[in-house]
Amino acid sequence: MHVIVAGTGPSGLALALILAKRDIKVSLLDAAAKLDDRPRAAHYAPPAIRVLREAGVLEDVRKAGFIPGNFTWRKLDGSLIAAIRDTPESRGEDGLTVLPLDRLGKVLLSHAEKNSNITIKWNHKVVDIGQDETSAWAVVRLQDGTELTVKGDYVCGCDGANSQVRKSLFGETFPGKTWDAQVIATNVYYPLEKFGFDDINNIIHPTDYYMAAKITNEGLWRVSYGEDPSLTPEQVIANQPAKYERMLPGNPKPGDYKLLNVGPYRIHQRCADKMRVGRILLAADAAHLCNPFGGMGLTGGLVDVGGLAQCLGGINEGLADDSILEKYCTERRRKWKEVIDVVSSSNFTRVSATDPERAQDDDEFIAMVVKMETDEELRKQWDDSLYDIVHDFTQYYRTAPGNNNPKL
Ligand SMILES: Cc1cc2nc3c(=O)[nH]c(=O)nc-3n(C[C@H](O)[C@H](O)[C@H](O)COP(=O)(O)OP(=O)(O)OC[C@H]3O[C@@H](n4cnc5c(N)ncnc54)[C@H](O)[C@@H]3O)c2cc1C
């Protein structure tokens, strides 16, 4: 089997690595000349950790990153509202892991480059896709304007939020909504731990809400804050020092911190009508988007590619037929709608539209977090619920190759 993957982002690379392990040839095509290094994801939750393990990169991801401690909710003055207390040890083998996206990309890429089943083509922009009964292809534009067709058995669109694969299937239709807010992701050296901050902190406030998390062992922090959506990128940058001074403990002025990046993002909740049309598949941001509070975007995307690899691997090994891809489409969309959309939306409204003085009473989740501190059974239920976004597609495999009583 030969699978064409549009997009050498984290989801495309992870998919390629898992497929390659199952002896499938993969061609990765990317429009850019190199990995995207904008400040985006940094936290990957337990179900994504399982996928990174399956891709064979977890050890290197953990070496480059770290497993964080407590996850807290706070008022603007820094005082604690609630905490999910953890240590790197208590998080267990699938424990949430922190590594900035560009560094995760480097780890994934270094593994993919060494894999003889994977071919990576940079500056190969997918401009269209097509399929017939036995094959699928991507039409690619090179930098000099030349177009060529790359043909395989399936095409997987892992080409991000503005996915051309999705647009070739559905035009501009991408059902859902855009929040009336923009989130500004900044990377900064400023010792928030000296002000009593834990490894991950969510500050609840109607206008100055933010998330502050340590993202490297060398003391780099991610501070992602809400901003008026009408501000232009230039206005966002001009406003950043005043925002920091008002929001952050110690009320720092520009000379007090070292700012590395400022990335403004409009935020969305969207999911494509289908994640499969014949031999064309969509995964991760190409298929769905959510706001970044709670870090469910790439976590959900990696879980997609873990499932997609089970489906394509099953077909390649004669354990399933093409109809397993319809299960992929139905079940991954269901998980997005029933879990990821619901949980990520409430993560955002919790920080941006909850009265911090009343959060322990008014917000059911915060009330549960408080209860979890003394209720071990409840805590265990919550830990288990982190896997609710997973769907095991091997349940649709024929029980053994050649079995004439297939589930499909
Ligand atoms: C501020 C912020 C913080 C976030 N934090 C978290 C977090 O902590 N945890 C989490 O799980 N998620 C988080 N996310 C979401 C996460 O960053 C995304 O879900 C993730 O990057 C999506 O990965 P992807 O591989 O689907 O797409 P991308 O990372 O966007 O990669 C897409 C790739 O496709 C390529 N491409 C695009 N168009 C074409 C084309 N036409 N042809 C060929 N190639 C193409 C691009 O060059 C790129 O390499 C955050 C997002 C933001 C904005």
GROMACS .gro file of C-alpha atoms and ligand atoms in nm:
model
  461
    1MET     CA    1   0.000   0.000   0.000
    2HIS     CA    2   0.118   0.354  -0.074
    3VAL     CA    3  -0.039   0.641   0.122
    4ILE     CA    4   0.001   1.006   0.028
    5VAL     CA    5  -0.007   1.241   0.327
    6ALA     CA    6  -0.056   1.612   0.263
    7GLY     CA    7   0.117   1.806   0.544
    8THR     CA    8   0.441   1.740   0.730
    9GLY     CA    9   0.302   1.884   1.052
   10PRO     CA   10   0.286   1.678   1.371
   11SER     CA   11  -0.024   1.484   1.265
   12GLY     CA   12   0.111   1.397   0.918
   13LEU     CA   13   0.449   1.292   1.058
   14ALA     CA   14   0.295   1.078   1.334
   15LEU     CA   15   0.061   0.913   1.083
   16ALA     CA   16   0.352   0.841   0.848
   17LEU     CA   17   0.560   0.684   1.126
   18ILE     CA   18   0.282   0.451   1.242
   19LEU     CA   19   0.192   0.348   0.886
   20ALA     CA   20   0.559   0.289   0.805
   21LYS     CA   21   0.585   0.055   1.105
   22ARG     CA   22   0.305  -0.146   0.946
   23ASP     CA   23   0.508  -0.168   0.625
   24ILE     CA   24   0.309   0.090   0.432
   25LYS     CA   25   0.495   0.328   0.199
   26VAL     CA   26   0.421   0.693   0.274
   27SER     CA   27   0.484   1.006   0.065
   28LEU     CA   28   0.468   1.320   0.279
   29LEU     CA   29   0.408   1.639   0.077
   30ASP     CA   30   0.444   1.983   0.233
   31ALA     CA   31   0.388   2.327   0.085
   32ALA     CA   32   0.654   2.485   0.308
   33ALA     CA   33   1.032   2.457   0.288
   34LYS     CA   34   1.063   2.347   0.653
   35LEU     CA   35   0.874   2.274   0.974
   36ASP     CA   36   0.630   2.539   1.098
   37ASP     CA   37   0.780   2.707   1.408
   38ARG     CA   38   0.493   2.930   1.523
   39PRO     CA   39   0.412   2.911   1.898
   40ARG     CA   40   0.119   2.673   1.916
   41ALA     CA   41   0.074   2.339   2.095
   42ALA     CA   42   0.294   2.240   2.387
   43HIS     CA   43   0.081   2.002   2.601
   44TYR     CA   44  -0.013   1.651   2.493
   45ALA     CA   45  -0.261   1.456   2.704
   46PRO     CA   46  -0.250   1.081   2.783
   47PRO     CA   47  -0.434   0.948   2.475
   48ALA     CA   48  -0.194   1.145   2.251
   49ILE     CA   49   0.101   1.007   2.448
   50ARG     CA   50  -0.012   0.656   2.353
   51VAL     CA   51  -0.004   0.758   1.985
   52LEU     CA   52   0.345   0.908   2.020
   53ARG     CA   53   0.454   0.580   2.181
   54GLU     CA   54   0.299   0.388   1.890
   55ALA     CA   55   0.490   0.615   1.649
   56GLY     CA   56   0.813   0.516   1.828
   57VAL     CA   57   0.905   0.869   1.937
   58LEU     CA   58   0.788   0.892   2.298
   59GLU     CA   59   1.127   0.833   2.456
   60ASP     CA   60   1.281   1.117   2.253
   61VAL     CA   61   0.980   1.343   2.316
   62ARG     CA   62   1.018   1.289   2.690
   63LYS     CA   63   1.395   1.349   2.672
   64ALA     CA   64   1.338   1.681   2.495
   65GLY     CA   65   1.038   1.781   2.710
   66PHE     CA   66   0.909   1.711   3.060
   67ILE     CA   67   0.610   1.585   3.256
   68PRO     CA   68   0.454   1.874   3.450
   69GLY     CA   69   0.319   1.894   3.805
   70ASN     CA   70   0.002   2.075   3.919
   71PHE     CA   71  -0.272   2.218   3.696
   72THR     CA   72  -0.446   2.515   3.863
   73TRP     CA   73  -0.721   2.775   3.825
   74ARG     CA   74  -0.653   3.116   3.981
   75LYS     CA   75  -0.793   3.466   4.021
   76LEU     CA   76  -0.617   3.761   3.858
   77ASP     CA   77  -0.440   3.836   4.188
   78GLY     CA   78  -0.286   3.486   4.165
   79SER     CA   79  -0.488   3.336   4.451
   80LEU     CA   80  -0.584   2.972   4.405
   81ILE     CA   81  -0.939   2.866   4.311
   82ALA     CA   82  -0.877   2.496   4.248
   83ALA     CA   83  -0.593   2.256   4.163
   84ILE     CA   84  -0.550   1.914   4.009
   85ARG     CA   85  -0.241   1.804   4.195
   86ASP     CA   86   0.013   1.586   4.022
   87THR     CA   87   0.380   1.505   4.015
   88PRO     CA   88   0.564   1.367   3.713
   89GLU     CA   89   0.553   1.026   3.889
   90SER     CA   90   0.181   1.036   3.976
   91ARG     CA   91   0.092   1.098   3.612
   92GLY     CA   92   0.201   0.745   3.520
   93GLU     CA   93   0.333   0.606   3.193
   94ASP     CA   94   0.087   0.796   2.969
   95GLY     CA   95   0.137   1.118   3.167
   96LEU     CA   96   0.068   1.455   3.005
   97THR     CA   97   0.392   1.571   2.843
   98VAL     CA   98   0.511   1.920   2.758
   99LEU     CA   99   0.718   2.001   2.450
  100PRO     CA  100   0.674   2.308   2.226
  101LEU     CA  101   0.531   2.210   1.888
  102ASP     CA  102   0.839   2.306   1.686
  103ARG     CA  103   1.054   2.080   1.903
  104LEU     CA  104   0.799   1.798   1.879
  105GLY     CA  105   0.813   1.844   1.502
  106LYS     CA  106   1.192   1.808   1.504
  107VAL     CA  107   1.173   1.481   1.699
  108LEU     CA  108   0.908   1.339   1.465
  109LEU     CA  109   1.096   1.457   1.155
  110SER     CA  110   1.427   1.307   1.266
  111HIS     CA  111   1.256   0.967   1.300
  112ALA     CA  112   1.072   1.002   0.967
  113GLU     CA  113   1.391   1.099   0.781
  114LYS     CA  114   1.556   0.775   0.893
  115ASN     CA  115   1.264   0.556   0.787
  116SER     CA  116   1.304   0.392   0.447
  117ASN     CA  117   0.925   0.358   0.406
  118ILE     CA  118   0.882   0.739   0.424
  119THR     CA  119   0.963   0.994   0.154
  120ILE     CA  120   0.940   1.364   0.247
  121LYS     CA  121   0.894   1.630  -0.021
  122TRP     CA  122   0.917   1.995   0.091
  123ASN     CA  123   0.799   2.280  -0.138
  124HIS     CA  124   0.531   2.043  -0.271
  125LYS     CA  125   0.205   2.234  -0.234
  126VAL     CA  126  -0.105   2.020  -0.280
  127VAL     CA  127  -0.342   2.219  -0.502
  128ASP     CA  128  -0.599   1.948  -0.578
  129ILE     CA  129  -0.681   1.585  -0.520
  130GLY     CA  130  -0.858   1.313  -0.717
  131GLN     CA  131  -0.952   0.949  -0.704
  132ASP     CA  132  -1.093   0.659  -0.902
  133GLU     CA  133  -1.198   0.309  -0.795
  134THR     CA  134  -0.847   0.181  -0.732
  135SER     CA  135  -0.630   0.484  -0.657
  136ALA     CA  136  -0.611   0.837  -0.522
  137TRP     CA  137  -0.378   1.123  -0.610
  138ALA     CA  138  -0.262   1.469  -0.514
  139VAL     CA  139  -0.190   1.738  -0.769
  140VAL     CA  140   0.117   1.925  -0.646
  141ARG     CA  141   0.259   2.263  -0.746
  142LEU     CA  142   0.635   2.310  -0.716
  143GLN     CA  143   0.807   2.644  -0.654
  144ASP     CA  144   0.877   2.702  -1.024
  145GLY     CA  145   0.505   2.662  -1.100
  146THR     CA  146   0.536   2.312  -1.246
  147GLU     CA  147   0.250   2.080  -1.154
  148LEU     CA  148   0.279   1.708  -1.106
  149THR     CA  149   0.053   1.427  -0.989
  150VAL     CA  150   0.154   1.197  -0.703
  151LYS     CA  151  -0.050   0.878  -0.711
  152GLY     CA  152  -0.112   0.621  -0.437
  153ASP     CA  153  -0.385   0.410  -0.279
  154TYR     CA  154  -0.517   0.676  -0.037
  155VAL     CA  155  -0.467   1.049   0.023
  156CYS     CA  156  -0.472   1.174   0.384
  157GLY     CA  157  -0.521   1.546   0.440
  158CYS     CA  158  -0.311   1.642   0.744
  159ASP     CA  159  -0.258   1.989   0.599
  160GLY     CA  160  -0.384   2.197   0.888
  161ALA     CA  161  -0.660   2.449   0.948
  162ASN     CA  162  -0.661   2.585   0.591
  163SER     CA  163  -0.645   2.235   0.442
  164GLN     CA  164  -0.648   2.227   0.064
  165VAL     CA  165  -0.756   1.863   0.078
  166ARG     CA  166  -1.067   1.967   0.276
  167LYS     CA  167  -1.132   2.261   0.041
  168SER     CA  168  -1.099   2.036  -0.265
  169LEU     CA  169  -1.367   1.813  -0.112
  170PHE     CA  170  -1.604   2.069   0.040
  171GLY     CA  171  -1.505   2.417  -0.082
  172GLU     CA  172  -1.508   2.683   0.191
  173THR     CA  173  -1.768   2.492   0.397
  174PHE     CA  174  -1.625   2.413   0.743
  175PRO     CA  175  -1.922   2.396   0.982
  176GLY     CA  176  -1.898   2.553   1.325
  177LYS     CA  177  -1.824   2.892   1.474
  178THR     CA  178  -1.553   3.147   1.533
  179TRP     CA  179  -1.536   3.283   1.890
  180ASP     CA  180  -1.574   3.656   1.942
  181ALA     CA  181  -1.219   3.669   2.079
  182GLN     CA  182  -0.863   3.628   1.974
  183VAL     CA  183  -0.598   3.447   2.172
  184ILE     CA  184  -0.244   3.581   2.178
  185ALA     CA  185   0.015   3.309   2.232
  186THR     CA  186   0.341   3.445   2.369
  187ASN     CA  187   0.662   3.268   2.470
  188VAL     CA  188   0.847   3.450   2.746
  189TYR     CA  189   1.124   3.413   2.999
  190TYR     CA  190   0.976   3.544   3.324
  191PRO     CA  191   1.004   3.348   3.650
  192LEU     CA  192   0.636   3.291   3.726
  193GLU     CA  193   0.728   3.009   3.966
  194LYS     CA  194   0.876   3.277   4.198
  195PHE     CA  195   0.522   3.417   4.235
  196GLY     CA  196   0.384   3.079   4.342
  197PHE     CA  197   0.259   2.971   4.000
  198ASP     CA  198   0.242   2.598   3.931
  199ASP     CA  199   0.343   2.430   3.603
  200ILE     CA  200   0.002   2.500   3.440
  201ASN     CA  201  -0.222   2.791   3.549
  202ASN     CA  202  -0.554   2.916   3.413
  203ILE     CA  203  -0.646   3.266   3.522
  204ILE     CA  204  -1.020   3.331   3.530
  205HIS     CA  205  -1.119   3.689   3.446
  206PRO     CA  206  -1.377   3.851   3.215
  207THR     CA  207  -1.119   4.050   3.014
  208ASP     CA  208  -0.770   3.959   3.140
  209TYR     CA  209  -0.808   3.580   3.130
  210TYR     CA  210  -0.499   3.382   3.042
  211MET     CA  211  -0.316   3.051   3.059
  212ALA     CA  212   0.043   3.048   3.186
  213ALA     CA  213   0.242   2.726   3.163
  214LYS     CA  214   0.607   2.638   3.187
  215ILE     CA  215   0.699   2.488   2.849
  216THR     CA  216   1.070   2.407   2.879
  217ASN     CA  217   1.303   2.296   3.154
  218GLU     CA  218   1.511   2.609   3.092
  219GLY     CA  219   1.233   2.835   3.224
  220LEU     CA  220   1.047   2.936   2.907
  221TRP     CA  221   0.678   3.006   2.976
  222ARG     CA  222   0.380   3.014   2.742
  223VAL     CA  223   0.140   3.294   2.829
  224SER     CA  224  -0.175   3.282   2.612
  225TYR     CA  225  -0.419   3.562   2.677
  226GLY     CA  226  -0.749   3.686   2.542
  227GLU     CA  227  -0.762   4.008   2.341
  228ASP     CA  228  -1.024   4.223   2.173
  229PRO     CA  229  -1.089   4.052   1.834
  230SER     CA  230  -1.109   4.388   1.656
  231LEU     CA  231  -0.740   4.465   1.723
  232THR     CA  232  -0.502   4.431   1.427
  233PRO     CA  233  -0.178   4.230   1.475
  234GLU     CA  234   0.010   4.563   1.505
  235GLN     CA  235  -0.232   4.683   1.777
  236VAL     CA  236  -0.199   4.348   1.957
  237ILE     CA  237   0.180   4.386   1.965
  238ALA     CA  238   0.155   4.748   2.081
  239ASN     CA  239  -0.086   4.649   2.359
  240GLN     CA  240   0.116   4.349   2.485
  241PRO     CA  241   0.335   4.536   2.742
  242ALA     CA  242   0.028   4.694   2.906
  243LYS     CA  243  -0.151   4.358   2.908
  244TYR     CA  244   0.146   4.183   3.073
  245GLU     CA  245   0.185   4.461   3.329
  246ARG     CA  246  -0.183   4.438   3.422
  247MET     CA  247  -0.215   4.056   3.415
  248LEU     CA  248   0.105   3.896   3.534
  249PRO     CA  249   0.213   3.873   3.898
  250GLY     CA  250   0.480   4.131   3.980
  251ASN     CA  251   0.326   4.367   3.718
  252PRO     CA  252   0.637   4.340   3.497
  253LYS     CA  253   0.756   4.609   3.257
  254PRO     CA  254   0.931   4.513   2.927
  255GLY     CA  255   1.280   4.518   3.084
  256ASP     CA  256   1.167   4.260   3.343
  257TYR     CA  257   1.111   3.976   3.095
  258LYS     CA  258   1.249   3.841   2.768
  259LEU     CA  259   0.973   3.801   2.511
  260LEU     CA  260   1.042   3.555   2.228
  261ASN     CA  261   0.719   3.542   2.025
  262VAL     CA  262   0.377   3.703   2.000
  263GLY     CA  263   0.129   3.500   1.792
  264PRO     CA  264  -0.230   3.621   1.751
  265TYR     CA  265  -0.489   3.353   1.666
  266ARG     CA  266  -0.861   3.372   1.591
  267ILE     CA  267  -1.018   3.074   1.763
  268HIS     CA  268  -1.280   2.835   1.627
  269GLN     CA  269  -1.494   2.530   1.698
  270ARG     CA  270  -1.537   2.359   1.361
  271CYS     CA  271  -1.567   2.007   1.221
  272ALA     CA  272  -1.589   1.897   0.856
  273ASP     CA  273  -1.909   1.723   0.748
  274LYS     CA  274  -1.706   1.414   0.662
  275MET     CA  275  -1.358   1.288   0.740
  276ARG     CA  276  -1.369   1.040   0.452
  277VAL     CA  277  -1.480   1.064   0.092
  278GLY     CA  278  -1.387   0.737  -0.082
  279ARG     CA  279  -1.007   0.713  -0.077
  280ILE     CA  280  -0.954   1.064   0.061
  281LEU     CA  281  -0.929   1.104   0.440
  282LEU     CA  282  -0.899   1.404   0.670
  283ALA     CA  283  -0.734   1.415   1.012
  284ALA     CA  284  -0.642   1.663   1.287
  285ASP     CA  285  -0.673   2.039   1.212
  286ALA     CA  286  -0.763   1.967   0.850
  287ALA     CA  287  -1.077   1.796   0.986
  288HIS     CA  288  -1.159   1.993   1.302
  289LEU     CA  289  -1.056   2.290   1.512
  290CYS     CA  290  -1.106   2.385   1.874
  291ASN     CA  291  -0.987   2.673   2.092
  292PRO     CA  292  -0.652   2.605   2.265
  293PHE     CA  293  -0.767   2.616   2.630
  294GLY     CA  294  -0.714   2.268   2.773
  295GLY     CA  295  -0.482   2.165   2.490
  296MET     CA  296  -0.725   1.940   2.303
  297GLY     CA  297  -0.639   2.036   1.942
  298LEU     CA  298  -0.337   1.827   1.857
  299THR     CA  299  -0.422   1.575   2.129
  300GLY     CA  300  -0.743   1.506   1.933
  301GLY     CA  301  -0.550   1.519   1.606
  302LEU     CA  302  -0.297   1.260   1.719
  303VAL     CA  303  -0.579   1.035   1.836
  304ASP     CA  304  -0.731   1.070   1.487
  305VAL     CA  305  -0.411   0.954   1.320
  306GLY     CA  306  -0.370   0.666   1.564
  307GLY     CA  307  -0.720   0.549   1.462
  308LEU     CA  308  -0.662   0.614   1.093
  309ALA     CA  309  -0.343   0.407   1.105
  310GLN     CA  310  -0.539   0.121   1.264
  311CYS     CA  311  -0.785   0.140   0.972
  312LEU     CA  312  -0.530   0.165   0.690
  313GLY     CA  313  -0.302  -0.090   0.857
  314GLY     CA  314  -0.600  -0.327   0.891
  315ILE     CA  315  -0.686  -0.290   0.522
  316ASN     CA  316  -0.323  -0.344   0.419
  317GLU     CA  317  -0.300  -0.661   0.629
  318GLY     CA  318  -0.631  -0.804   0.506
  319LEU     CA  319  -0.794  -0.763   0.848
  320ALA     CA  320  -1.056  -0.517   0.724
  321ASP     CA  321  -1.199  -0.383   0.402
  322ASP     CA  322  -1.247  -0.022   0.293
  323SER     CA  323  -1.569   0.009   0.491
  324ILE     CA  324  -1.362   0.045   0.810
  325LEU     CA  325  -1.286   0.396   0.679
  326GLU     CA  326  -1.654   0.482   0.713
  327LYS     CA  327  -1.627   0.382   1.080
  328TYR     CA  328  -1.326   0.614   1.104
  329CYS     CA  329  -1.534   0.900   0.963
  330THR     CA  330  -1.834   0.837   1.187
  331GLU     CA  331  -1.652   0.764   1.512
  332ARG     CA  332  -1.386   1.035   1.494
  333ARG     CA  333  -1.650   1.298   1.414
  334ARG     CA  334  -1.864   1.164   1.701
  335LYS     CA  335  -1.572   1.197   1.944
  336TRP     CA  336  -1.510   1.551   1.830
  337LYS     CA  337  -1.873   1.652   1.866
  338GLU     CA  338  -1.951   1.470   2.190
  339VAL     CA  339  -1.625   1.522   2.378
  340ILE     CA  340  -1.367   1.756   2.225
  341ASP     CA  341  -1.605   2.033   2.120
  342VAL     CA  342  -1.797   2.022   2.449
  343VAL     CA  343  -1.495   2.004   2.680
  344SER     CA  344  -1.279   2.257   2.494
  345SER     CA  345  -1.569   2.505   2.470
  346SER     CA  346  -1.633   2.481   2.844
  347ASN     CA  347  -1.257   2.520   2.910
  348PHE     CA  348  -1.273   2.852   2.727
  349THR     CA  349  -1.593   2.984   2.887
  350ARG     CA  350  -1.460   2.877   3.230
  351VAL     CA  351  -1.165   3.116   3.204
  352SER     CA  352  -1.332   3.394   3.006
  353ALA     CA  353  -1.696   3.404   3.119
  354THR     CA  354  -1.708   3.280   3.479
  355ASP     CA  355  -1.715   3.504   3.786
  356PRO     CA  356  -1.386   3.413   3.958
  357GLU     CA  357  -1.538   3.489   4.297
  358ARG     CA  358  -1.816   3.234   4.238
  359ALA     CA  359  -1.630   2.975   4.025
  360GLN     CA  360  -1.627   2.710   4.299
  361ASP     CA  361  -2.009   2.726   4.321
  362ASP     CA  362  -2.113   2.820   3.968
  363ASP     CA  363  -1.879   2.605   3.761
  364GLU     CA  364  -1.957   2.235   3.790
  365PHE     CA  365  -1.612   2.131   3.673
  366ILE     CA  366  -1.430   2.353   3.926
  367ALA     CA  367  -1.661   2.218   4.198
  368MET     CA  368  -1.563   1.866   4.090
  369VAL     CA  369  -1.191   1.953   4.094
  370VAL     CA  370  -1.228   2.080   4.452
  371LYS     CA  371  -1.409   1.758   4.549
  372MET     CA  372  -1.145   1.546   4.374
  373GLU     CA  373  -0.881   1.669   4.618
  374THR     CA  374  -1.030   1.447   4.888
  375ASP     CA  375  -1.229   1.194   4.684
  376GLU     CA  376  -0.990   0.938   4.535
  377GLU     CA  377  -1.258   0.749   4.344
  378LEU     CA  378  -1.377   1.069   4.175
  379ARG     CA  379  -1.017   1.155   4.086
  380LYS     CA  380  -0.971   0.810   3.931
  381GLN     CA  381  -1.292   0.851   3.728
  382TRP     CA  382  -1.165   1.184   3.599
  383ASP     CA  383  -0.825   1.041   3.505
  384ASP     CA  384  -1.002   0.759   3.317
  385SER     CA  385  -1.229   1.007   3.139
  386LEU     CA  386  -0.925   1.156   2.964
  387TYR     CA  387  -0.939   0.854   2.731
  388ASP     CA  388  -1.301   0.927   2.630
  389ILE     CA  389  -1.173   1.072   2.300
  390VAL     CA  390  -1.031   0.735   2.191
  391HIS     CA  391  -1.210   0.485   1.969
  392ASP     CA  392  -1.044   0.149   1.907
  393PHE     CA  393  -1.087   0.058   1.539
  394THR     CA  394  -0.927  -0.285   1.577
  395GLN     CA  395  -1.263  -0.400   1.716
  396TYR     CA  396  -1.382  -0.400   1.352
  397TYR     CA  397  -1.100  -0.626   1.235
  398ARG     CA  398  -1.174  -0.977   1.126
  399THR     CA  399  -1.062  -1.176   1.429
  400ALA     CA  400  -0.777  -1.327   1.224
  401PRO     CA  401  -0.659  -1.304   0.864
  402GLY     CA  402  -0.870  -1.535   0.649
  403ASN     CA  403  -1.150  -1.559   0.907
  404ASN     CA  404  -1.476  -1.597   0.715
  405ASN     CA  405  -1.684  -1.445   0.991
  406PRO     CA  406  -1.563  -1.087   0.975
  407LYS     CA  407  -1.718  -0.814   1.183
  408LEU     CA  408  -1.712  -0.603   0.870
  409LIG     C1  409  -0.199   2.913   2.067
  409LIG     C2  410  -0.225   2.768   2.044
  409LIG     C3  411  -0.192   2.677   2.145
  409LIG     C4  412  -0.220   2.541   2.126
  409LIG     N1  413  -0.189   2.455   2.227
  409LIG     C5  414  -0.217   2.324   2.212
  409LIG     C6  415  -0.178   2.231   2.312
  409LIG     O1  416  -0.116   2.267   2.414
  409LIG     N2  417  -0.209   2.100   2.291
  409LIG     C7  418  -0.272   2.057   2.178
  409LIG     O2  419  -0.298   1.936   2.167
  409LIG     N3  420  -0.305   2.143   2.079
  409LIG     C8  421  -0.278   2.274   2.092
  409LIG     N4  422  -0.303   2.361   1.989
  409LIG     C9  423  -0.351   2.308   1.859
  409LIG    C10  424  -0.236   2.252   1.775
  409LIG     O3  425  -0.131   2.346   1.759
  409LIG    C11  426  -0.288   2.209   1.639
  409LIG     O4  427  -0.400   2.125   1.659
  409LIG    C12  428  -0.180   2.131   1.562
  409LIG     O5  429  -0.069   2.213   1.533
  409LIG    C13  430  -0.239   2.076   1.431
  409LIG     O6  431  -0.144   1.992   1.372
  409LIG     P1  432  -0.164   1.947   1.222
  409LIG     O7  433  -0.053   1.854   1.192
  409LIG     O8  434  -0.303   1.901   1.201
  409LIG     O9  435  -0.152   2.083   1.138
  409LIG     P2  436  -0.034   2.188   1.127
  409LIG    O10  437   0.052   2.185   1.247
  409LIG    O11  438  -0.099   2.317   1.091
  409LIG    O12  439   0.052   2.135   1.004
  409LIG    C14  440  -0.001   2.138   0.874
  409LIG    C15  441   0.112   2.118   0.773
  409LIG    O13  442   0.052   2.115   0.643
  409LIG    C16  443   0.127   2.196   0.557
  409LIG     N5  444   0.037   2.242   0.449
  409LIG    C17  445  -0.061   2.336   0.455
  409LIG     N6  446  -0.121   2.348   0.337
  409LIG    C18  447  -0.064   2.259   0.253
  409LIG    C19  448  -0.083   2.224   0.116
  409LIG     N7  449  -0.175   2.284   0.040
  409LIG     N8  450  -0.004   2.126   0.063
  409LIG    C20  451   0.091   2.063   0.138
  409LIG     N9  452   0.114   2.096   0.266
  409LIG    C21  453   0.037   2.190   0.323
  409LIG    C22  454   0.183   2.307   0.642
  409LIG    O14  455   0.300   2.365   0.582
  409LIG    C23  456   0.213   2.231   0.772
  409LIG    O15  457   0.344   2.176   0.770
  409LIG    C24  458  -0.279   2.497   2.005
  409LIG    C25  459  -0.309   2.588   1.903
  409LIG    C26  460  -0.282   2.723   1.922
  409LIG    C27  461  -0.315   2.818   1.811
   0.00000   0.00000   0.00000
